[in-house]
XYZ file of C-alpha atoms in Angstrom:
559
model
C -94.285 -66.092 70.271
C -96.643 -68.002 68.226
C -95.757 -71.074 70.005
C -96.505 -69.538 73.364
C -99.629 -67.969 72.040
C -100.724 -71.263 70.657
C -100.159 -73.012 74.009
C -102.163 -70.654 75.710
C -105.109 -71.210 73.687
C -104.724 -75.018 73.989
C -104.150 -74.838 77.514
C -107.311 -72.664 78.144
C -109.413 -75.193 76.268
C -108.040 -78.073 78.018
C -108.206 -76.793 81.724
C -105.954 -75.806 84.384
C -104.397 -79.460 84.796
C -102.584 -79.089 81.594
C -100.478 -75.710 82.075
C -99.345 -73.648 79.045
C -95.556 -74.687 79.640
C -96.538 -78.456 79.195
C -98.381 -77.729 76.038
C -95.727 -75.651 74.635
C -93.262 -78.313 75.173
C -95.176 -80.426 72.766
C -95.753 -78.080 70.039
C -93.646 -78.767 67.085
C -92.554 -76.811 63.973
C -93.369 -79.294 61.098
C -90.558 -80.116 58.510
C -92.843 -79.718 55.609
C -94.914 -76.390 55.124
C -97.984 -78.537 54.053
C -98.313 -79.477 57.643
C -98.786 -75.752 59.000
C -96.590 -73.336 60.710
C -96.780 -75.148 64.221
C -98.432 -78.454 64.893
C -99.679 -79.979 68.408
C -99.608 -83.618 68.787
C -102.398 -85.005 71.058
C -101.075 -88.492 71.701
C -99.821 -87.437 75.393
C -103.517 -86.684 76.022
C -104.938 -90.122 75.169
C -104.402 -91.864 78.559
C -105.859 -89.129 80.724
C -108.688 -88.196 78.569
C -109.453 -91.753 77.485
C -110.060 -90.973 73.983
C -108.253 -91.547 70.667
C -105.631 -88.710 69.579
C -107.624 -88.086 66.371
C -111.048 -87.548 68.344
C -109.065 -85.046 70.654
C -107.488 -83.292 67.892
C -110.764 -82.633 66.295
C -112.396 -81.653 69.743
C -109.841 -79.030 70.318
C -109.521 -77.820 66.757
C -113.183 -76.788 66.617
C -112.710 -74.336 69.679
C -109.226 -73.029 68.533
C -109.864 -69.573 67.129
C -107.605 -66.567 67.051
C -107.354 -63.654 64.833
C -103.732 -64.717 63.918
C -104.746 -68.125 62.774
C -105.663 -68.568 59.267
C -106.451 -72.169 58.999
C -106.730 -75.121 61.688
C -106.620 -78.640 60.115
C -106.625 -82.096 62.032
C -104.428 -84.803 60.422
C -104.504 -87.948 62.571
C -103.764 -87.046 65.988
C -102.064 -83.776 65.147
C -103.710 -80.423 65.115
C -101.875 -78.316 62.317
C -102.093 -74.475 62.632
C -101.420 -72.099 59.835
C -100.820 -68.301 60.491
C -102.153 -65.155 58.857
C -99.042 -64.642 56.668
C -99.789 -60.921 55.813
C -100.311 -60.064 59.601
C -97.217 -62.049 60.985
C -95.069 -60.346 58.163
C -96.132 -56.770 58.910
C -95.977 -57.372 62.587
C -92.562 -59.001 62.255
C -90.945 -56.413 60.180
C -92.489 -53.559 62.141
C -90.918 -54.847 65.255
C -87.339 -54.845 63.513
C -87.845 -51.530 62.091
C -89.013 -50.024 65.202
C -85.682 -50.588 67.094
C -83.306 -52.535 64.923
C -80.571 -52.974 67.827
C -83.129 -53.870 70.439
C -84.517 -56.763 68.318
C -84.146 -60.209 69.971
C -83.596 -58.476 73.435
C -85.246 -59.521 76.801
C -85.591 -57.970 80.079
C -85.851 -61.238 82.514
C -82.206 -60.498 83.556
C -82.645 -56.921 84.605
C -80.827 -55.977 87.853
C -78.998 -59.166 88.153
C -75.307 -59.947 87.772
C -73.764 -62.731 86.187
C -69.923 -63.183 86.577
C -67.857 -64.943 84.156
C -64.646 -66.848 85.011
C -63.325 -67.220 81.359
C -60.335 -67.344 79.278
C -57.736 -67.634 82.144
C -54.507 -68.595 80.456
C -51.251 -69.224 82.394
C -48.458 -66.669 82.506
C -45.075 -67.871 80.866
C -46.901 -70.001 78.474
C -48.034 -69.162 75.213
C -51.791 -68.675 74.475
C -52.657 -71.670 72.586
C -55.813 -72.840 70.637
C -56.748 -74.802 73.885
C -57.546 -71.351 75.637
C -59.528 -70.105 72.662
C -62.483 -72.006 73.662
C -62.855 -70.441 77.072
C -62.377 -67.278 75.715
C -64.840 -67.143 72.732
C -67.614 -69.235 74.581
C -67.461 -66.962 77.654
C -67.507 -63.787 75.518
C -70.607 -65.036 73.368
C -72.318 -66.002 76.564
C -71.530 -62.618 78.237
C -73.029 -60.894 75.129
C -76.099 -63.183 75.296
C -76.598 -62.404 78.854
C -76.480 -58.840 78.172
C -78.916 -59.038 75.340
C -81.433 -60.672 77.943
C -80.841 -57.841 80.465
C -78.204 -59.239 82.809
C -75.188 -57.157 83.696
C -72.165 -59.488 82.756
C -68.832 -59.417 84.657
C -65.930 -60.899 82.784
C -63.230 -61.884 85.001
C -59.847 -63.147 83.542
C -58.721 -65.321 85.865
C -55.000 -65.437 84.929
C -53.094 -68.713 86.035
C -50.172 -67.073 87.786
C -49.679 -69.182 90.726
C -49.096 -72.823 91.705
C -46.618 -75.345 91.495
C -46.211 -75.175 87.800
C -44.453 -71.793 88.424
C -42.155 -73.590 91.039
C -41.262 -75.765 87.956
C -40.665 -72.868 85.895
C -38.562 -71.024 88.397
C -36.386 -74.146 88.952
C -35.881 -74.580 85.065
C -34.985 -70.917 84.828
C -32.313 -71.038 87.496
C -30.839 -74.049 85.923
C -30.960 -73.237 82.257
C -32.270 -69.770 81.762
C -30.043 -67.092 79.981
C -31.740 -63.644 80.921
C -30.748 -62.096 77.338
C -32.242 -65.000 75.680
C -35.451 -64.663 77.573
C -35.700 -60.989 77.324
C -35.642 -61.279 73.443
C -38.725 -63.620 73.254
C -40.065 -64.084 76.738
C -42.975 -66.505 76.254
C -41.219 -68.738 73.325
C -38.044 -69.046 75.724
C -39.991 -69.723 79.040
C -42.117 -72.296 77.015
C -38.904 -74.111 76.118
C -37.675 -74.117 79.521
C -40.895 -75.447 81.036
C -40.483 -78.554 78.295
C -36.931 -78.945 79.180
C -37.933 -79.369 82.621
C -40.224 -82.236 82.202
C -38.076 -83.848 79.929
C -35.341 -83.497 82.395
C -37.510 -84.473 85.343
C -38.165 -87.974 83.728
C -34.533 -88.996 83.815
C -34.036 -86.800 87.181
C -37.174 -87.172 89.497
C -35.516 -84.975 92.243
C -36.316 -82.080 90.046
C -39.775 -82.453 90.885
C -38.995 -81.744 94.597
C -36.848 -78.769 93.535
C -39.749 -77.291 91.648
C -41.839 -77.521 94.979
C -39.437 -76.023 96.901
C -39.169 -72.923 94.425
C -43.167 -72.597 94.669
C -42.799 -72.769 98.577
C -40.235 -69.769 98.045
C -42.787 -67.992 95.925
C -45.570 -68.499 98.633
C -43.189 -67.053 101.345
C -42.349 -63.980 99.375
C -38.609 -64.898 98.578
C -37.236 -61.728 96.757
C -35.616 -63.707 94.026
C -38.612 -65.873 93.341
C -40.778 -62.811 93.271
C -38.648 -60.715 90.837
C -38.667 -63.461 88.244
C -42.345 -64.143 88.891
C -43.276 -60.438 88.308
C -41.140 -60.378 85.059
C -42.694 -63.534 83.864
C -46.168 -62.231 84.490
C -45.819 -58.683 82.909
C -44.427 -60.256 79.590
C -47.310 -62.654 79.391
C -49.949 -60.159 80.079
C -48.495 -57.973 77.313
C -48.833 -60.702 74.806
C -52.233 -61.815 75.946
C -53.598 -58.297 75.435
C -52.363 -58.313 71.729
C -54.405 -61.476 71.244
C -57.761 -60.195 73.245
C -57.646 -56.955 70.837
C -57.404 -59.341 67.736
C -60.336 -61.297 69.037
C -62.285 -57.924 70.043
C -62.406 -59.412 73.797
C -62.370 -57.330 76.836
C -62.574 -57.891 80.591
C -64.046 -56.182 83.668
C -61.493 -57.718 85.783
C -58.269 -59.317 85.248
C -57.119 -60.936 88.381
C -54.495 -63.588 88.820
C -54.524 -66.552 91.380
C -51.844 -64.748 93.125
C -54.129 -61.966 94.150
C -55.539 -64.326 96.486
C -52.354 -65.154 98.210
C -53.305 -62.988 101.657
C -56.994 -64.120 101.220
C -56.454 -67.976 101.488
C -55.691 -68.010 105.356
C -58.842 -66.412 106.268
C -60.720 -69.225 104.199
C -58.714 -71.959 105.701
C -59.394 -70.354 109.133
C -63.232 -70.292 108.339
C -63.321 -73.894 107.212
C -61.471 -75.065 110.384
C -64.018 -72.870 112.604
C -66.939 -74.573 110.946
C -65.417 -77.971 111.902
C -64.928 -78.857 108.220
C -61.091 -79.051 108.085
C -59.578 -82.502 108.763
C -55.918 -83.835 108.615
C -55.194 -86.643 106.328
C -51.712 -87.876 105.572
C -50.228 -84.384 106.881
C -52.407 -82.427 104.421
C -55.658 -80.343 105.511
C -58.776 -81.577 103.483
C -62.677 -81.309 103.678
C -64.297 -84.734 103.499
C -67.438 -84.494 101.009
C -69.050 -87.866 101.534
C -68.432 -91.419 100.409
C -69.147 -90.579 96.752
C -66.723 -88.007 96.009
C -62.963 -87.667 96.974
C -61.950 -85.141 99.916
C -61.239 -81.668 98.803
C -57.512 -80.908 99.231
C -57.203 -77.560 100.947
C -53.565 -77.449 102.139
C -50.711 -79.922 101.148
C -48.558 -81.672 103.681
C -45.728 -79.146 102.870
C -47.909 -76.142 103.795
C -48.595 -75.028 100.202
C -52.107 -74.296 98.941
C -54.060 -75.558 95.867
C -56.238 -74.507 93.158
C -59.085 -75.283 95.371
C -58.027 -72.812 98.228
C -57.536 -69.973 95.649
C -60.906 -70.705 93.823
C -62.776 -70.599 97.056
C -61.215 -67.345 98.186
C -61.986 -66.035 94.529
C -65.688 -67.094 94.697
C -66.172 -65.634 98.127
C -64.461 -62.202 96.911
C -66.585 -61.938 93.634
C -69.826 -62.358 95.358
C -68.857 -59.785 97.818
C -67.801 -57.425 94.945
C -70.561 -58.444 92.678
C -73.607 -60.025 94.301
C -74.355 -62.346 91.440
C -77.469 -64.371 90.094
C -75.126 -66.655 88.550
C -71.382 -67.306 88.461
C -70.374 -69.160 85.432
C -66.934 -71.136 85.207
C -66.299 -71.404 81.413
C -63.672 -74.103 81.833
C -62.983 -77.486 80.146
C -64.702 -80.649 81.027
C -61.633 -82.153 82.558
C -62.087 -79.874 85.670
C -65.568 -81.000 86.354
C -64.654 -82.779 89.770
C -62.875 -79.630 91.149
C -66.026 -77.487 90.507
C -68.454 -80.019 92.191
C -65.853 -80.196 95.207
C -65.713 -76.462 95.474
C -69.587 -75.967 95.362
C -69.942 -78.558 98.079
C -67.253 -76.976 100.169
C -68.863 -73.627 99.870
C -72.242 -75.254 100.822
C -71.008 -76.948 103.819
C -69.386 -73.699 104.866
C -72.807 -72.051 104.790
C -72.616 -69.748 101.785
C -76.395 -69.919 100.509
C -75.206 -68.633 96.977
C -73.087 -71.765 96.539
C -76.007 -73.234 94.242
C -75.525 -70.153 91.908
C -72.183 -71.572 90.793
C -72.289 -73.279 87.312
C -69.502 -75.086 85.479
C -69.966 -74.460 81.897
C -67.998 -77.106 80.504
C -66.240 -77.692 77.146
C -64.458 -80.514 75.190
C -60.827 -79.983 73.759
C -59.611 -78.597 70.599
C -57.474 -81.662 69.197
C -54.645 -81.482 66.829
C -54.538 -84.712 64.519
C -57.176 -86.247 66.951
C -54.779 -85.790 69.934
C -55.017 -83.386 73.031
C -52.467 -80.471 72.941
C -49.926 -80.274 75.676
C -47.633 -77.470 76.475
C -45.338 -79.439 78.682
C -44.574 -82.093 75.812
C -44.249 -79.150 73.367
C -47.389 -80.143 71.302
C -49.598 -77.338 70.838
C -50.912 -74.683 68.156
C -50.320 -71.234 69.039
C -53.432 -68.933 68.998
C -51.481 -65.941 67.264
C -49.971 -67.856 64.670
C -53.341 -69.621 63.753
C -55.208 -66.164 63.802
C -52.291 -64.610 61.537
C -52.684 -67.490 58.946
C -56.245 -67.345 58.893
C -56.188 -63.627 58.154
C -53.531 -64.160 55.386
C -55.611 -67.036 53.876
C -58.914 -64.862 53.886
C -57.022 -62.088 52.190
C -55.923 -64.424 49.418
C -59.366 -65.918 49.042
C -61.065 -62.308 48.817
C -58.477 -60.970 46.425
C -59.348 -63.853 44.194
C -63.079 -63.359 44.338
C -63.109 -59.565 44.484
C -59.817 -57.701 43.368
C -61.328 -54.539 43.549
C -62.393 -54.700 47.337
C -61.541 -51.508 49.127
C -59.758 -51.877 52.548
C -59.130 -55.662 51.982
C -56.738 -56.035 54.955
C -59.523 -54.842 57.429
C -62.015 -57.257 55.714
C -59.613 -60.092 55.775
C -58.869 -59.384 59.571
C -62.800 -59.642 60.184
C -63.137 -62.721 58.263
C -60.101 -64.498 59.402
C -60.662 -64.007 62.958
C -64.579 -64.638 62.612
C -63.836 -68.016 61.068
C -61.723 -69.099 63.980
C -64.418 -67.966 66.275
C -67.391 -69.474 64.380
C -65.636 -72.964 63.996
C -65.658 -73.188 67.741
C -69.034 -71.684 68.451
C -71.046 -73.512 65.967
C -70.012 -76.915 67.636
C -71.815 -78.251 70.871
C -69.368 -76.971 73.388
C -69.114 -80.145 75.335
C -67.599 -82.012 72.328
C -64.233 -82.134 71.208
C -63.249 -80.489 68.182
C -60.332 -80.851 65.500
C -58.429 -77.760 64.544
C -58.442 -77.215 60.698
C -57.882 -73.752 59.080
C -59.155 -75.235 55.660
C -62.561 -76.126 57.019
C -62.675 -72.758 58.700
C -62.129 -70.572 55.796
C -64.217 -72.053 53.096
C -66.878 -69.612 51.984
C -69.443 -72.408 51.363
C -71.055 -74.669 54.005
C -71.289 -74.304 57.634
C -68.507 -71.455 58.178
C -68.037 -68.084 59.367
C -67.087 -66.785 56.019
C -70.290 -68.074 54.549
C -72.299 -66.195 56.782
C -70.388 -62.973 56.518
C -70.366 -63.368 52.473
C -74.136 -63.372 53.024
C -74.588 -60.674 54.813
C -72.183 -58.732 52.489
C -74.413 -59.970 49.595
C -77.658 -58.854 51.249
C -76.118 -55.332 51.867
C -75.278 -55.228 48.098
C -78.886 -55.635 47.352
C -79.880 -52.925 49.525
C -77.278 -50.576 48.127
C -78.389 -51.519 44.566
C -81.857 -50.880 45.261
C -81.339 -47.612 46.961
C -83.217 -48.969 50.204
C -83.411 -46.482 52.953
C -84.537 -47.785 56.332
C -86.356 -44.346 56.710
C -88.728 -45.359 54.226
C -89.530 -48.958 54.526
C -92.571 -50.804 53.299
C -93.251 -53.760 55.539
C -96.639 -54.586 54.286
C -97.577 -57.286 51.646
C -98.227 -60.913 51.526
C -95.313 -62.541 49.580
C -95.491 -66.221 49.604
C -92.006 -66.713 48.564
C -90.939 -64.716 51.525
C -92.827 -66.451 54.200
C -89.764 -69.101 55.152
C -87.603 -66.230 55.543
C -90.150 -64.224 57.790
C -90.457 -66.952 59.979
C -86.758 -67.219 60.368
C -86.357 -63.699 61.196
C -89.289 -63.657 63.675
C -87.452 -66.760 65.455
C -84.628 -64.742 66.535
C -86.028 -63.437 69.882
C -86.696 -66.994 70.813
C -83.310 -68.177 69.926
C -81.485 -65.622 71.988
C -83.719 -66.404 74.993
C -83.082 -70.293 74.531
C -79.202 -69.802 73.856
C -79.127 -67.609 77.056
C -81.032 -69.963 79.413
C -79.003 -73.103 78.442
C -75.529 -71.462 78.100
C -75.378 -72.556 74.663
C -73.868 -70.024 71.906
C -74.130 -72.915 69.271
C -77.680 -72.483 69.193
C -77.214 -68.876 67.807
C -74.645 -70.087 65.422
C -76.791 -72.926 64.056
C -79.752 -70.485 63.796
C -77.628 -68.201 61.704
C -76.645 -70.887 59.247
C -80.430 -71.684 58.682
C -81.235 -67.984 58.441
C -78.482 -67.450 55.938
C -79.631 -70.677 53.993
C -83.312 -69.416 54.052
C -82.125 -66.086 52.609
C -79.969 -67.359 49.897
C -82.843 -69.654 48.828
C -85.195 -66.518 48.717
C -82.749 -64.725 46.766
C -82.258 -67.325 44.266
C -86.134 -67.913 43.780
C -87.421 -64.435 43.787
C -86.869 -61.342 41.727
C -86.044 -58.517 44.185
C -84.681 -55.664 42.258
C -86.740 -54.359 39.438
C -89.949 -56.367 40.866
C -93.408 -54.569 41.563
C -92.708 -55.429 45.201
C -89.332 -54.162 45.195
C -89.407 -51.817 48.407
C -91.335 -54.690 50.384
C -88.827 -57.297 49.409
C -85.831 -54.920 50.204
C -87.550 -54.078 53.640
C -87.535 -57.907 54.439
C -83.731 -58.020 53.100
C -82.897 -55.226 55.572
C -84.653 -56.943 58.563
C -82.539 -60.109 57.605
C -79.294 -57.885 57.812
C -80.305 -56.555 61.178
C -80.646 -59.973 62.564
C -77.576 -61.652 60.878
C -75.553 -58.679 62.018
C -76.762 -58.758 65.336
C -76.399 -62.636 65.682
C -72.737 -62.343 64.552
C -72.237 -59.625 67.092
C -73.578 -61.924 69.866
C -70.899 -64.502 68.812
C -67.953 -61.830 68.933
C -67.866 -61.389 64.889
C -68.129 -58.628 62.652
C -70.381 -58.402 59.780
C -68.684 -56.717 56.678
C -71.025 -54.880 54.241
C -68.265 -55.480 51.405
C -66.575 -58.739 50.450
C-alpha cells in the first residue's frame, strides 16, 4: 500500500507523462534499513528531464510530503523514504484485528469464474508423485483466486480414455487374472501395463492390438466397456483416499470419456468452418507454417487428446462462463495447449484467449524422469505415509508429551510434501527427497508450522485475548515484523495475478524468519509492553496461518 501511495505522490509531482504504474514499478525496498523503507531511483528520468539523477531526486524530495512520511532523504540519485512507524504499526494491526480471516483479501475478481483443469490422474495407474504437482499447485491457485474474489471451479479431468487404455485392455485379456486384479486393482493393472510395453519391444504387433482394443472401446463393445468401468471405479476409490489426505476437493470430476458423444459435434463444427483437412488419411486443422497441424481424428477413425480437450473447453465455458480457464499441466504439454487455443480461435470462439497453460516442471527421482510404463515411479500414497511416520518420530523426540501426536504428524508430514513442491518456481524440475522435506530447520513446511506453534505458545503463556488487544505503540525492534505482516495483501495479489503460489511460500519463509529474529532479540513475556508485543505476535499468527491455508497446509498450535 505504501508503494502505491508513494508512487501516486511522485507521479503527481512529475506530471501525467509519468503514470503511477510506471513510477511504482521503479520503487524499491532497500536491503538495508538505513536506506529507508522504500526508495525511488531517479536514473530513468535523467534522459527525458535532461538533468542529473541527484538533482532530480532533490527537486522531487523537497515537494514530497505526506502525513505518513516521517523522513525523506536524498542519496545520490535515490530518494529514500522513511515511514511514520507508530502510525503504520497501529494501522496494520488494526487492519488485521478488524477481520482476521479477511486480511489479505481483495475484490477485483468478484463476479468472475476461474476454471481449473488440475490433478487429472489416469485411471488404472497409481497416483504417483508426478501427479502431485498439478494437484497442489492447482489447489493453491484456486485458494488464491478465491482470496481475491474470484469463484474458482476445480475440475478433475480424469484420464480415462485414449490409446493407453486399449493397451491395458489388450494386456489384461492376454495376461490378466481376475482374482489377482480384484485383490489389488491398481498395483496389478500397473504391472500389466508395464508388461505390455516390455512385451511390445519384442512383439511390435501388440501395439496394433492395443489400437484395436481402443477402437472397441470407442464403439461401445460390451466386453471393453465392462472391463473399463471396473478399472475406472477401482481407480477413483483410491484417488479419493489420497485427495482426502491432501485436503483437496473438486467441483467437477469428469473423465475424458464423458466427451465421447460430444466430440462428433466438434468435428462437424470444424468441418463446417472449413478448417478440417485430410492428411495421410487423418483429419487435421492446419495452424500455419510455424506450428504442426492439430490432429483431430486418426486415420483409423479414433479421436485424440485434442478432440476431447476441445469438446471439454466448449462444455466448460457453456457451464461456467469463465474469466480465465487455467490448465495446470506439465510443461511437456505446451505445444498441445498452443494448438488447442489456436483451433478454438480459428473456430470463432472469442473466449479462446482466456485459456492459459499454467505449466510446471517434473518431479525427478535420482535426477531422472519417473515413468509408469517403465515401472519407475514413486507412489504418492507411500510417500505421504512415510512422511507422516517420519514426522511422528521427529515430534516424539522433540515433544514426547504432545497431545494427539498422530493428527499433528499427519498435518506436518502432508504439509512437508506440499510445501516442498510449492516453495519452488513451478516451471523448474524438482528432486524428490523426504529427508529435505521433513527437517524442522531451513526452508521447509515443518519449520513454518513449528514457528506458528511457537508463536501460539507465547500467546497462551501471556494469556493473550484477541478480544482485548493493544495495537498501539512504537517498538523499534518490531518494525521489520510489522512491515512483513503489512506486505501480506500485496503478496496475495501478486501471487494471484502471476499464477505463482511460490511467491506466498517464499514470503512465509521470510515472515517466519523475521518473527524468529524478533522473538530472539525482544523480551515479550514480562516486558512493560507485553500486551502490545503479544498483539503483534497474534497478528503474525493470523497471517502465517492464512498463508499456510492458501497453500493447502494446516497450522498446528502445538508441536
